[in-house]
Short mmCIF file of C-alpha atoms in Angstrom, two decimals:
data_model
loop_
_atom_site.label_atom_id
_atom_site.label_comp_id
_atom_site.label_asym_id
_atom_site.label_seq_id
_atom_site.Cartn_x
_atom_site.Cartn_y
_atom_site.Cartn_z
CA UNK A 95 65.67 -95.64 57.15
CA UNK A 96 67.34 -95.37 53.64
CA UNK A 97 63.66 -95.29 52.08
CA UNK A 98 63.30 -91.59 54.24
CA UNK A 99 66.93 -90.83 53.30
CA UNK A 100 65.77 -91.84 49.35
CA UNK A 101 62.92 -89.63 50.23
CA UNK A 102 64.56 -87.15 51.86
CA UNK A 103 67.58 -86.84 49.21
CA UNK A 104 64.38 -86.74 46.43
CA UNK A 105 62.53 -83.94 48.28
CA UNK A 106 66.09 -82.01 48.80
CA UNK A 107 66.53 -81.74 45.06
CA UNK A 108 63.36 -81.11 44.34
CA UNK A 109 63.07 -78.35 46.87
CA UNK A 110 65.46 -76.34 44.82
CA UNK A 111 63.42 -75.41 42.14
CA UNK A 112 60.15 -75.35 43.94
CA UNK A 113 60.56 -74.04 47.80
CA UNK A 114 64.02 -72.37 47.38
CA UNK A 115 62.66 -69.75 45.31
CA UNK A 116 60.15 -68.71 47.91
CA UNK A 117 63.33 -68.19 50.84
CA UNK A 118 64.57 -65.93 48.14
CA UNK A 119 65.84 -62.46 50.15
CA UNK A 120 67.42 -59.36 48.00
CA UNK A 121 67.79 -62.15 45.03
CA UNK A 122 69.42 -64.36 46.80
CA UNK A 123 68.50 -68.06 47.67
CA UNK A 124 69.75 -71.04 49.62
CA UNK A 125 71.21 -73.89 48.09
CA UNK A 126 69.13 -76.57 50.09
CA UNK A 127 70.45 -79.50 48.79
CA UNK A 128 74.32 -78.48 49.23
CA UNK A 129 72.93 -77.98 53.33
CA UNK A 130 71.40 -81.20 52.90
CA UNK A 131 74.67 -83.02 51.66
CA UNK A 132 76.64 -81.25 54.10
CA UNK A 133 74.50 -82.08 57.32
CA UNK A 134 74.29 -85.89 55.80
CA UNK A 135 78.15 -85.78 55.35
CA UNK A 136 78.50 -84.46 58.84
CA UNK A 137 75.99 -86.50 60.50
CA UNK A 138 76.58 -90.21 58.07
CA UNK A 139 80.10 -89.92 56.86
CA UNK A 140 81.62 -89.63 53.55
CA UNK A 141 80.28 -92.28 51.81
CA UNK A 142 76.42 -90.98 52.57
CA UNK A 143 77.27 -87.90 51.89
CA UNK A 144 78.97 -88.50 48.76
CA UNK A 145 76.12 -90.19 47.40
CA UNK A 146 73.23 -87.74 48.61
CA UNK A 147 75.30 -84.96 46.59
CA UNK A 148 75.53 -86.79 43.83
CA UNK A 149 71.51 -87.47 43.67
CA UNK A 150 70.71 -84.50 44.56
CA UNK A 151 72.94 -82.38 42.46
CA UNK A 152 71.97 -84.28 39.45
CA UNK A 153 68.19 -83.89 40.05
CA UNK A 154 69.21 -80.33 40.78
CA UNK A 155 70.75 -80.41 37.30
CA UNK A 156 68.15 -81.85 35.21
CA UNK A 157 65.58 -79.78 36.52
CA UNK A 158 67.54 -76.87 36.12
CA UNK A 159 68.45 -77.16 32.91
CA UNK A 160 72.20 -76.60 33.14
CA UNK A 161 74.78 -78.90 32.88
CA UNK A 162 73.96 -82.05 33.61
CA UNK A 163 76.69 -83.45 35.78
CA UNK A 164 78.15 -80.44 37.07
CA UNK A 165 76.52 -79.73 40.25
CA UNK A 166 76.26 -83.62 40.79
CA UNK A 167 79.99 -83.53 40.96
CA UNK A 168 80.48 -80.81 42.73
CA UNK A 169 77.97 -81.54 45.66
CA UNK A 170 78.99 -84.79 45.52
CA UNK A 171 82.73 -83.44 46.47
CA UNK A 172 80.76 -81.29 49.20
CA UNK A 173 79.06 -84.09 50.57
CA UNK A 174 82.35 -85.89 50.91
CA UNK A 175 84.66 -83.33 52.46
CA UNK A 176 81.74 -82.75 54.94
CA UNK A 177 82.39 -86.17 55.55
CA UNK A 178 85.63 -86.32 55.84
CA UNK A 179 85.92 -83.48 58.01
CA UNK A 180 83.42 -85.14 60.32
CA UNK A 181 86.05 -88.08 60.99
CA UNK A 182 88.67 -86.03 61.51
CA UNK A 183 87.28 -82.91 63.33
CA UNK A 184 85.44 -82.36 66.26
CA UNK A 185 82.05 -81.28 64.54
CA UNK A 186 79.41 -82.01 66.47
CA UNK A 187 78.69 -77.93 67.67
CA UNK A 188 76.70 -76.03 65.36
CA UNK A 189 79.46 -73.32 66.14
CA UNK A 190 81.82 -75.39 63.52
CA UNK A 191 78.67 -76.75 61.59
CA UNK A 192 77.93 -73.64 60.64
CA UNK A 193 81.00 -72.09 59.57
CA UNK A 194 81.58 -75.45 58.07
CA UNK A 195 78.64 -75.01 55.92
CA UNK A 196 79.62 -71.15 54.73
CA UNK A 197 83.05 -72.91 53.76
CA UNK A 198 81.46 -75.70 51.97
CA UNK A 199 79.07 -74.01 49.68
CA UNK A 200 82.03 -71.10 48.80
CA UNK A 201 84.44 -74.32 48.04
CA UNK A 202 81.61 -75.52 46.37
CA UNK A 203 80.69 -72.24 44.27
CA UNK A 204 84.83 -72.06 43.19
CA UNK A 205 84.71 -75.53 42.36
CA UNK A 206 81.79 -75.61 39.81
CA UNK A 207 82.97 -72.40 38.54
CA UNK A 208 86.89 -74.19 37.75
CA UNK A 209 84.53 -76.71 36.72
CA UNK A 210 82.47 -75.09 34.00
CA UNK A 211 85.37 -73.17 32.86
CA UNK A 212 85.94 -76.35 30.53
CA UNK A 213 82.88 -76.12 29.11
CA UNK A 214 83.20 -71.95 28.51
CA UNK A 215 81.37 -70.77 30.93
CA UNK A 216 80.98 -66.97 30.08
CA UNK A 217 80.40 -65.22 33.30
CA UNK A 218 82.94 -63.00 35.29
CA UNK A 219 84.84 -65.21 38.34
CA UNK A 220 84.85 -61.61 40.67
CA UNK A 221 80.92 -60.96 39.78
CA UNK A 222 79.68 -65.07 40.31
CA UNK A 223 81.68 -64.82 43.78
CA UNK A 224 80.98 -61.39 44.62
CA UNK A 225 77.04 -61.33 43.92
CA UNK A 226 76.35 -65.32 43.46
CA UNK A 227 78.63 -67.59 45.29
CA UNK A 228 79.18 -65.41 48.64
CA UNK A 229 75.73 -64.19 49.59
CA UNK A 230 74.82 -67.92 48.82
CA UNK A 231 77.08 -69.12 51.34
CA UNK A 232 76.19 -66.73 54.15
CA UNK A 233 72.73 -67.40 53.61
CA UNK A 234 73.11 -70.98 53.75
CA UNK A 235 75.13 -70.63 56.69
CA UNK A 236 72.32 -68.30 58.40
CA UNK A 237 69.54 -71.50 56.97
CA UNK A 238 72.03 -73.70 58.53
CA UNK A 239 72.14 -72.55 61.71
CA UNK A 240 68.36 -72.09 62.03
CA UNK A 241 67.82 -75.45 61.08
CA UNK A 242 70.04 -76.48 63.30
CA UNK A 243 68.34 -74.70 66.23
CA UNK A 244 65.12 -75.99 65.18
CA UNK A 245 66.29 -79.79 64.82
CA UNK A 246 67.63 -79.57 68.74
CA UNK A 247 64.55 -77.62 69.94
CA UNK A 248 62.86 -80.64 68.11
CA UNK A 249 65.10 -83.41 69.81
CA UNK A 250 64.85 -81.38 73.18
CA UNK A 251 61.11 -81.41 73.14
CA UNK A 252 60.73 -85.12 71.92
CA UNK A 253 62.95 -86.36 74.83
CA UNK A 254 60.73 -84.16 77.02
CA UNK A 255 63.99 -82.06 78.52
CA UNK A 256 62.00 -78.57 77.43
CA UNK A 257 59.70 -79.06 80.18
CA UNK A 258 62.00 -80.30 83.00
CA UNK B 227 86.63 -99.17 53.83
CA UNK B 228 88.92 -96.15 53.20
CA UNK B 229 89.45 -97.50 49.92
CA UNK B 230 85.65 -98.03 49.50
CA UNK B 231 85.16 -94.63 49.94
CA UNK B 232 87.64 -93.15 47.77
CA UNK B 233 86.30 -96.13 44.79
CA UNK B 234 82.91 -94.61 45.31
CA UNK B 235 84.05 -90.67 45.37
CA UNK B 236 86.11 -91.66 42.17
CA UNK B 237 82.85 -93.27 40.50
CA UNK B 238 80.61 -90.23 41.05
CA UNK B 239 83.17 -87.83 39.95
CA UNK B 240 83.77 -90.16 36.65
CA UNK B 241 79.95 -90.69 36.44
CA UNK B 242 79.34 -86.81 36.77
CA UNK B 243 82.05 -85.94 34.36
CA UNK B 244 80.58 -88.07 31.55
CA UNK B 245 77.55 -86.84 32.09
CA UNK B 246 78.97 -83.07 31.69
CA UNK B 247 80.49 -84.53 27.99
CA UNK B 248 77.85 -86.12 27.18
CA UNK B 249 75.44 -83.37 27.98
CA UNK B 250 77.96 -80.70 26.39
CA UNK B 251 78.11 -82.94 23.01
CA UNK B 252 75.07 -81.55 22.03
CA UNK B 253 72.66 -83.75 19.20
CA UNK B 254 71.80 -86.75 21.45
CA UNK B 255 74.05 -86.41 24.13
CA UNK B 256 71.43 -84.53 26.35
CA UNK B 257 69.60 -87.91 26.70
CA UNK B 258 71.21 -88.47 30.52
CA UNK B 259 68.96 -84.97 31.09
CA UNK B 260 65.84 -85.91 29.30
CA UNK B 261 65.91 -89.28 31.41
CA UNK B 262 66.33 -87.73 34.58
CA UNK B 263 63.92 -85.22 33.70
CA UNK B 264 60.74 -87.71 32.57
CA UNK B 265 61.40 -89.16 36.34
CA UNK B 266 61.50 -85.64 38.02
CA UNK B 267 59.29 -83.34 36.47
CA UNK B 268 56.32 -85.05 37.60
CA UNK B 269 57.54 -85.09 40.83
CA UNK B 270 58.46 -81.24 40.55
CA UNK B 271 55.07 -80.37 39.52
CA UNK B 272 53.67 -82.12 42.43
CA UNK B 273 55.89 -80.25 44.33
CA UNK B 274 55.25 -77.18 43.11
CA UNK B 275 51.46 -77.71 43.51
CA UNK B 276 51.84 -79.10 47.02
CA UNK B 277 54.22 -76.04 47.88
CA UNK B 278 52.03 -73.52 46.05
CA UNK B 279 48.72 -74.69 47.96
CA UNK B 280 50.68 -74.76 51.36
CA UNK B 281 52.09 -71.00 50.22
CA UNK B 282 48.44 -70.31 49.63
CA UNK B 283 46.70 -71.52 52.92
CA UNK B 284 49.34 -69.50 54.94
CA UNK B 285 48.60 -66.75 52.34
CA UNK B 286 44.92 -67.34 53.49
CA UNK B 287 45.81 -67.57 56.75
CA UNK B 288 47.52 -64.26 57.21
CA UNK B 289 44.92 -62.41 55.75
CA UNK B 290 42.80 -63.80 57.68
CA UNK B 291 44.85 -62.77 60.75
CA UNK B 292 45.25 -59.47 59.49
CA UNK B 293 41.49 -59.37 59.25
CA UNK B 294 40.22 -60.30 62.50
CA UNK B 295 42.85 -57.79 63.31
CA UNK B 296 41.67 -54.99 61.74
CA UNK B 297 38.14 -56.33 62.91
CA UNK B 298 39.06 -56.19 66.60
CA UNK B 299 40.86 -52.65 65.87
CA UNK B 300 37.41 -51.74 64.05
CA UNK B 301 34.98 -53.12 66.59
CA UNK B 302 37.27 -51.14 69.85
CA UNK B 303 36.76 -47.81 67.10
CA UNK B 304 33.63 -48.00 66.94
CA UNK B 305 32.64 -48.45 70.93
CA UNK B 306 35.04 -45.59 71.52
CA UNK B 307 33.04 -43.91 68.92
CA UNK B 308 30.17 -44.71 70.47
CA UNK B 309 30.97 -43.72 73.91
CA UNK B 310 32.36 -40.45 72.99
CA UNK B 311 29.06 -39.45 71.15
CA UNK B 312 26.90 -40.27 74.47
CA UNK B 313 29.55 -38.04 75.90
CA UNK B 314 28.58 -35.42 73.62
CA UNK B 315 25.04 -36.08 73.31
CA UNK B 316 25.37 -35.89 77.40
CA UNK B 317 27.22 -32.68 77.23
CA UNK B 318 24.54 -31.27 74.41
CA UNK B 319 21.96 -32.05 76.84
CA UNK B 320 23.72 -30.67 79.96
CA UNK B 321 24.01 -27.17 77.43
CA UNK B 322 20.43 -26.70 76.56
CA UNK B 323 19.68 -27.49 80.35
CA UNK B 324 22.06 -24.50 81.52
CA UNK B 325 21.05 -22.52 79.34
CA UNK B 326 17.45 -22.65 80.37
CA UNK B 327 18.91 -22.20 83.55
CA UNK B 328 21.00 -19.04 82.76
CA UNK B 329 18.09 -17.92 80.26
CA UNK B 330 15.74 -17.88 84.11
CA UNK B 331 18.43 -16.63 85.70
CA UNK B 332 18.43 -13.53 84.05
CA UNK B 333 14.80 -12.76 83.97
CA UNK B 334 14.41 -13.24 87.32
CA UNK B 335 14.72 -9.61 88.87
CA UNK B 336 16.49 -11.45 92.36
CA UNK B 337 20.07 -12.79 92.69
CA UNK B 338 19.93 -16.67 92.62
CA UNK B 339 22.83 -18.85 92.64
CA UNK B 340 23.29 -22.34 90.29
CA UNK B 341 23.63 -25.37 91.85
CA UNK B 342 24.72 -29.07 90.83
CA UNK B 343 22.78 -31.68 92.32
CA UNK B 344 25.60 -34.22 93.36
CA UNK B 345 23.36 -36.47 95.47
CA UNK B 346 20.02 -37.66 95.80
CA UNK B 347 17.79 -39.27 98.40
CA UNK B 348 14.63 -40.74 97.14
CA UNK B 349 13.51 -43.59 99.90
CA UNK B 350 9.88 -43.07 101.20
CA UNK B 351 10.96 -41.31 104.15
CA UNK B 352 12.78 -38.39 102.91
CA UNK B 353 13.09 -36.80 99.53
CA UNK B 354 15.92 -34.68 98.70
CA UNK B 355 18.81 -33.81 96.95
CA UNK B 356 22.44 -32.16 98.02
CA UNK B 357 23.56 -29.41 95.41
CA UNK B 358 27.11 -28.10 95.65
CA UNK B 359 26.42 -24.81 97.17
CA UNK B 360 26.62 -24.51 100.84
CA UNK B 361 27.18 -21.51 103.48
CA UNK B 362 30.27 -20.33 101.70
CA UNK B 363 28.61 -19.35 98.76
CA UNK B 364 25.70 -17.63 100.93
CA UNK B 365 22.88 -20.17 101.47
CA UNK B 366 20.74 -19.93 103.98
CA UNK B 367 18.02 -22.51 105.39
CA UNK B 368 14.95 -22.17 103.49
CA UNK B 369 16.54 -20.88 100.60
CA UNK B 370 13.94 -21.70 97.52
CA UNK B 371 15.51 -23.83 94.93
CA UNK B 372 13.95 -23.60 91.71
CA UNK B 373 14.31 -25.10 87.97
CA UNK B 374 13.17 -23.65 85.05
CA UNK B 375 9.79 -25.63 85.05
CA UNK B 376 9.23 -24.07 88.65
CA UNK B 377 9.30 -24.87 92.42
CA UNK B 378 11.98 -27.61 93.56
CA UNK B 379 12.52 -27.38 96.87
CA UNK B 380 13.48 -25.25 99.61
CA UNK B 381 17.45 -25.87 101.53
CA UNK B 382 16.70 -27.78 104.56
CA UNK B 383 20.60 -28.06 105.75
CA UNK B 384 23.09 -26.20 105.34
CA UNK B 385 26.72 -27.31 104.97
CA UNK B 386 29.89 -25.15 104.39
CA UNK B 387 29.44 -26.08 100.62
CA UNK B 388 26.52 -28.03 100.08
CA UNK B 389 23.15 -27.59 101.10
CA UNK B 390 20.16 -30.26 101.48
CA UNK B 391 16.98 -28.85 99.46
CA UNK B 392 13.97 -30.88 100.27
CA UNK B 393 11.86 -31.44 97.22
CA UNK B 394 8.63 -30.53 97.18
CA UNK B 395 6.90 -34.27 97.33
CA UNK B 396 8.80 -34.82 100.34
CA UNK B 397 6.29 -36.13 102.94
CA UNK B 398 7.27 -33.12 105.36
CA UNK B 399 7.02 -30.29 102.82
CA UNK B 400 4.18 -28.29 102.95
CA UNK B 401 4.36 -24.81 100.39
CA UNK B 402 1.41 -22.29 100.63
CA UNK B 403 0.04 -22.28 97.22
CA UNK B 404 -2.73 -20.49 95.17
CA UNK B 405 -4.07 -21.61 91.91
CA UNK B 406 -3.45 -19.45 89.38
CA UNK B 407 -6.36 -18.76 87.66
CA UNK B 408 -8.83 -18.22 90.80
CA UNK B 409 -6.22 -16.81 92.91
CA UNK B 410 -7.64 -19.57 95.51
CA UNK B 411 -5.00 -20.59 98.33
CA UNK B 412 -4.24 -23.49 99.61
CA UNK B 413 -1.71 -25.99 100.53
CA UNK B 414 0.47 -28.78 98.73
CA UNK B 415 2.02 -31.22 100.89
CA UNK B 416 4.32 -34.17 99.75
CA UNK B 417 2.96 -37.66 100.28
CA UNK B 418 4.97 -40.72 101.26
CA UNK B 419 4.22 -41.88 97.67
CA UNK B 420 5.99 -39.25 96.11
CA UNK B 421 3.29 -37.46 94.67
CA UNK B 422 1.83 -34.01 95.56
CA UNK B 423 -1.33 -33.46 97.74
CA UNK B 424 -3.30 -29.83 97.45
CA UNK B 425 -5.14 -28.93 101.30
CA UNK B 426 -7.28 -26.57 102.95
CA UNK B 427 -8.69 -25.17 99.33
CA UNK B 428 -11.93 -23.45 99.86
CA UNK B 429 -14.63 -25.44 98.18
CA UNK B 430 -15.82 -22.29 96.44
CA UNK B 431 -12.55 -21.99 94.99
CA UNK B 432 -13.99 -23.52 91.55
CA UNK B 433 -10.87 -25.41 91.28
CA UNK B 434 -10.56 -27.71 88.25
CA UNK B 435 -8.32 -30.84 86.61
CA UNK B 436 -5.91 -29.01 84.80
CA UNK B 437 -5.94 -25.72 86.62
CA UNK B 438 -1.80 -24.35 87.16
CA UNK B 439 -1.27 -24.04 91.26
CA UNK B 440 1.84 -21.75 92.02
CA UNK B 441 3.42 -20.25 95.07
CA UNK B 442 1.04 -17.57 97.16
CA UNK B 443 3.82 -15.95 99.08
CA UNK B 444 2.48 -16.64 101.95
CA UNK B 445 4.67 -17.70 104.80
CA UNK B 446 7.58 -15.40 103.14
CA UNK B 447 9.80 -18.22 102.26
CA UNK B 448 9.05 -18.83 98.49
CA UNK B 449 8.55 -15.42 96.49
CA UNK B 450 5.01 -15.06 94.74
CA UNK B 451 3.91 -16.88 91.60
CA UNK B 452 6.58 -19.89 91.09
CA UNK B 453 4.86 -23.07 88.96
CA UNK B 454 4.42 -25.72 91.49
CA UNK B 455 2.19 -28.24 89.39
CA UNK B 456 -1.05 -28.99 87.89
CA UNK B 457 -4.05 -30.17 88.76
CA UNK B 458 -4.52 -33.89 87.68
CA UNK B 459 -7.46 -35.07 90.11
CA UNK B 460 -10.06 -33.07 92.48
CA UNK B 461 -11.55 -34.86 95.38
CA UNK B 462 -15.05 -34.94 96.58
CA UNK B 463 -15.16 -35.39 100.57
CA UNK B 464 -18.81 -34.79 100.76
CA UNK B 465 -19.94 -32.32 103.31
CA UNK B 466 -15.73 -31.32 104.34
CA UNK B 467 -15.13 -27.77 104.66
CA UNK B 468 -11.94 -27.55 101.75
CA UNK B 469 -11.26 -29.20 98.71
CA UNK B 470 -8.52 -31.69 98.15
CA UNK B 471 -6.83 -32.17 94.48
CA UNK B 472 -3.75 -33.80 93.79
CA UNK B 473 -0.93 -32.57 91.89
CA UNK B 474 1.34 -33.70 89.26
CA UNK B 475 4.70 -31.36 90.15
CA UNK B 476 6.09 -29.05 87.38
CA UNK B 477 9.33 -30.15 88.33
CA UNK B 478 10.65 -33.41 87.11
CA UNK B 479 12.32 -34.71 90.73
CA UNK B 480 14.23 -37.96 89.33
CA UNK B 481 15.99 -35.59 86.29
CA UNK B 482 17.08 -32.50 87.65
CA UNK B 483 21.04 -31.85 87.69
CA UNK B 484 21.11 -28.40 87.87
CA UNK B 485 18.49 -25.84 90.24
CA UNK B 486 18.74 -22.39 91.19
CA UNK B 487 19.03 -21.43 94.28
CA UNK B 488 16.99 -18.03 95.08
CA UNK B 489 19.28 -15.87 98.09
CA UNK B 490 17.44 -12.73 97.27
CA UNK B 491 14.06 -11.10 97.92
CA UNK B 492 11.56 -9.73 96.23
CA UNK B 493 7.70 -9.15 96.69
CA UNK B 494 6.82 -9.53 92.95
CA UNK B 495 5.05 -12.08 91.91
CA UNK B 496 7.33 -14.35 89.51
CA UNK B 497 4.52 -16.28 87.54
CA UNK B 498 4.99 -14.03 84.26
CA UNK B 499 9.15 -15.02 84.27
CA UNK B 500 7.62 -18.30 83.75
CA UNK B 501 5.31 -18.15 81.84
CA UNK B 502 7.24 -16.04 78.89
CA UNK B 503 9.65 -19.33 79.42
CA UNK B 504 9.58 -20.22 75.86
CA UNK B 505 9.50 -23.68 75.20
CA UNK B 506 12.19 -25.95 74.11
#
């Protein structure tokens, strides 16, 4: 079990630079491993998906290029509130998952950006949200809820309910 | 456990803060980088390979789809193609037909009216066709129906509009004939084998293989001089009084569609119409 999570958490910050681009619609791409940290948050609690952020946002980092650290902390913060809001909300309908998510990754977005203002940062906070941050989070939202879909499809058809 | 949880959320935001210093230092201080990097970029490239090969068997996969697509789209072209241009060969060959027709039709100095032939009965026992002309349009039994080759048939039955024309191999037909070159008469009757039988031909008629036999008039049911058929065989019955020959028709029973059916009179013999037929 943790070796698929170690997997899984690998693959997820991998996928970034390697699958994300090809999900890319009207510029825009998903942040896979913020969903990632967020479902494992939601579905393992705080602690998991503390950690998952932080490995994933780090190898998200390093292959990006940027600065090392930042996304690590700020997924890692992600992964956590996901968590926390699992233990304290009902969350188990993809009709707050989802929504959830969209949340998330803008919290996420304004986060980094308050973040890498102490580093100088030069790019405008109305264009990052406006043409960055937002269409980010609806698309991760819209990724969200299809994976969703396909995960209980999956579970459905596994426990053989789809053809009773 | 709460305070676990906060211990560890504290350590990853001090760890990931370091980092951020360290990495913003510049010199040195992008080591934390460099080491996650050597682990990961292997691992990327892998990735990138495994995704890139996976992007380019669907890639293959869709164009494949797209071909057999195209392929079925070409392959239901080109029978559709290929049944319209029998249609138009068919209609190119029901043209020059009609208009040998319509070219008789006019040289022929009594009215006649064109048929379809929209059934045919070809057992042993009766050989005929129905054409779509019937009392309405002025048929009358025994009404010669001819093609541009020469004798058909004559209307057996008539309907209100269709008429039976027996052909002329019909084992009951029975046309008084002459052959054209001696002027010697005779008779061709239909055999139950289809073919055409010449009778009661004087044996001094000098007939021969090859000579053209053609309506005498006789009887007054098919005007003078219409091609009936040629001579393909004579027979040699000894001491009998007439000669017998058989015939090979002019007419071509099992492709006619279209005959002309002869309502008028005349008394003139018909064999140079047909023989100025030019040939097609």
């Amino acid at each position: 079990m943790r070796l698929t999570l170690a997997l899984a958490l690998l693959g997820g910050g991998l996928a970034q630079t390697s699958v994300a681009p090809a999900l890319r619609i009207g510029g825009v791409s998903p942040d896979i491993p913020l969903i990632l940290a967020v479902f494992l948050g939601l579905s393992r609690g705080a602690e998991v998906g503390c950690l998952s952020g932080f490995v994933m946002g780090l190898i998200q980092d390093a292959a990006a290029g940027g600065f090392v650290g930042a996304q690590a902390l700020t997924k890692a913060l992600a992964g956590f509130a996901a968590g926390q809001i699992a233990g304290r909300l009902w969350v188990s309908d993809p009709l707050v998952q989802v929504p959830g998510l969209v949340l998330l990754t803008f919290a996420e977005g304004l986060t980094r950006y308050c973040l890498l203002q102490f580093f100088h940062f030069p790019a405008s906070f109305g264009d990052l949200m406006l043409y960055v941050v937002l269409p980010q989070a609806l698309y991760n939202g819209a990724l969200g809820a299809a994976s969703v879909l396909a995960l209980s499809v999956a579970e459905s058809w596994r426990s053989g309910s789809l053809w009773r | 456990m709460r305070y676990r949880t906060y211990a560890l959320l504290v350590s990853v935001l001090v760890v990931s803060l370091l980092l951020l210093s360290l990495g913003n230092r510049g010199g040195g201080a992008r080591r934390p980088g460099d080491l996650i990097a050597v682990v990961i970029t292997p691992l990327e490239t892998a990735l990138t390979t495994i995704h890139r090969s996976a992007v380019g068997v669907w890639s293959a996969y869709l164009v494949w789809k797209s071909v057999r697509r195209e392929n079925q789209a070409l392959r239901s072209e080109v029978e559709r193609l290929h049944v319209r241009s029998l249609q138009v060969d068919e209609t190119q060959k029901e043209n020059l037909r009609l208009r040998r027709l319509l070219a008789l039709r006019d040289r022929l100095p009594l009215s006649t009216v064109a048929g379809e032939v929209i059934a045919k009965e070809w057992g042993g026992w009766v050989r005929s066709v129905t054409v779509n002309r019937g009392r309405s349009d002025g048929i009358a039994r025994l009404t010669p129906a001819i093609v541009p080759e020469g004798l058909f048939g004559r209307v057996v039955e008539v309907r209100a509009r269709a008429a039976v024309v027996q052909l002329l191999n019909d084992p009951s037909s029975a046309v008084a004939v002459m052959v054209q070159r001696t002027r010697t008469a005779g008779v061709a009757e239909g055999d139950p084998m289809g073919t055409v039988r010449l009778k009661f031909m004087a044996r001094d008629g000098g007939i021969q293989v090859g000579d053209l036999v053609v309506t005498s008039g006789l009887g007054g049911v098919f005007p003078k001089g219409l091609p009936v058929g040629w001579v393909t065989a004579v027979e040699d019955r000894g001491s009998a009084l007439f000669h017998y020959a058989k015939l090979a028709p002019v007419a071509d029973f099992a492709r006619v569609e279209e005959v002309l059916l002869l309502t008028g009179q005349t008394g003139a013999d018909l064999f140079p119409q047909f023989a100025a037929r030019p040939e097609t």
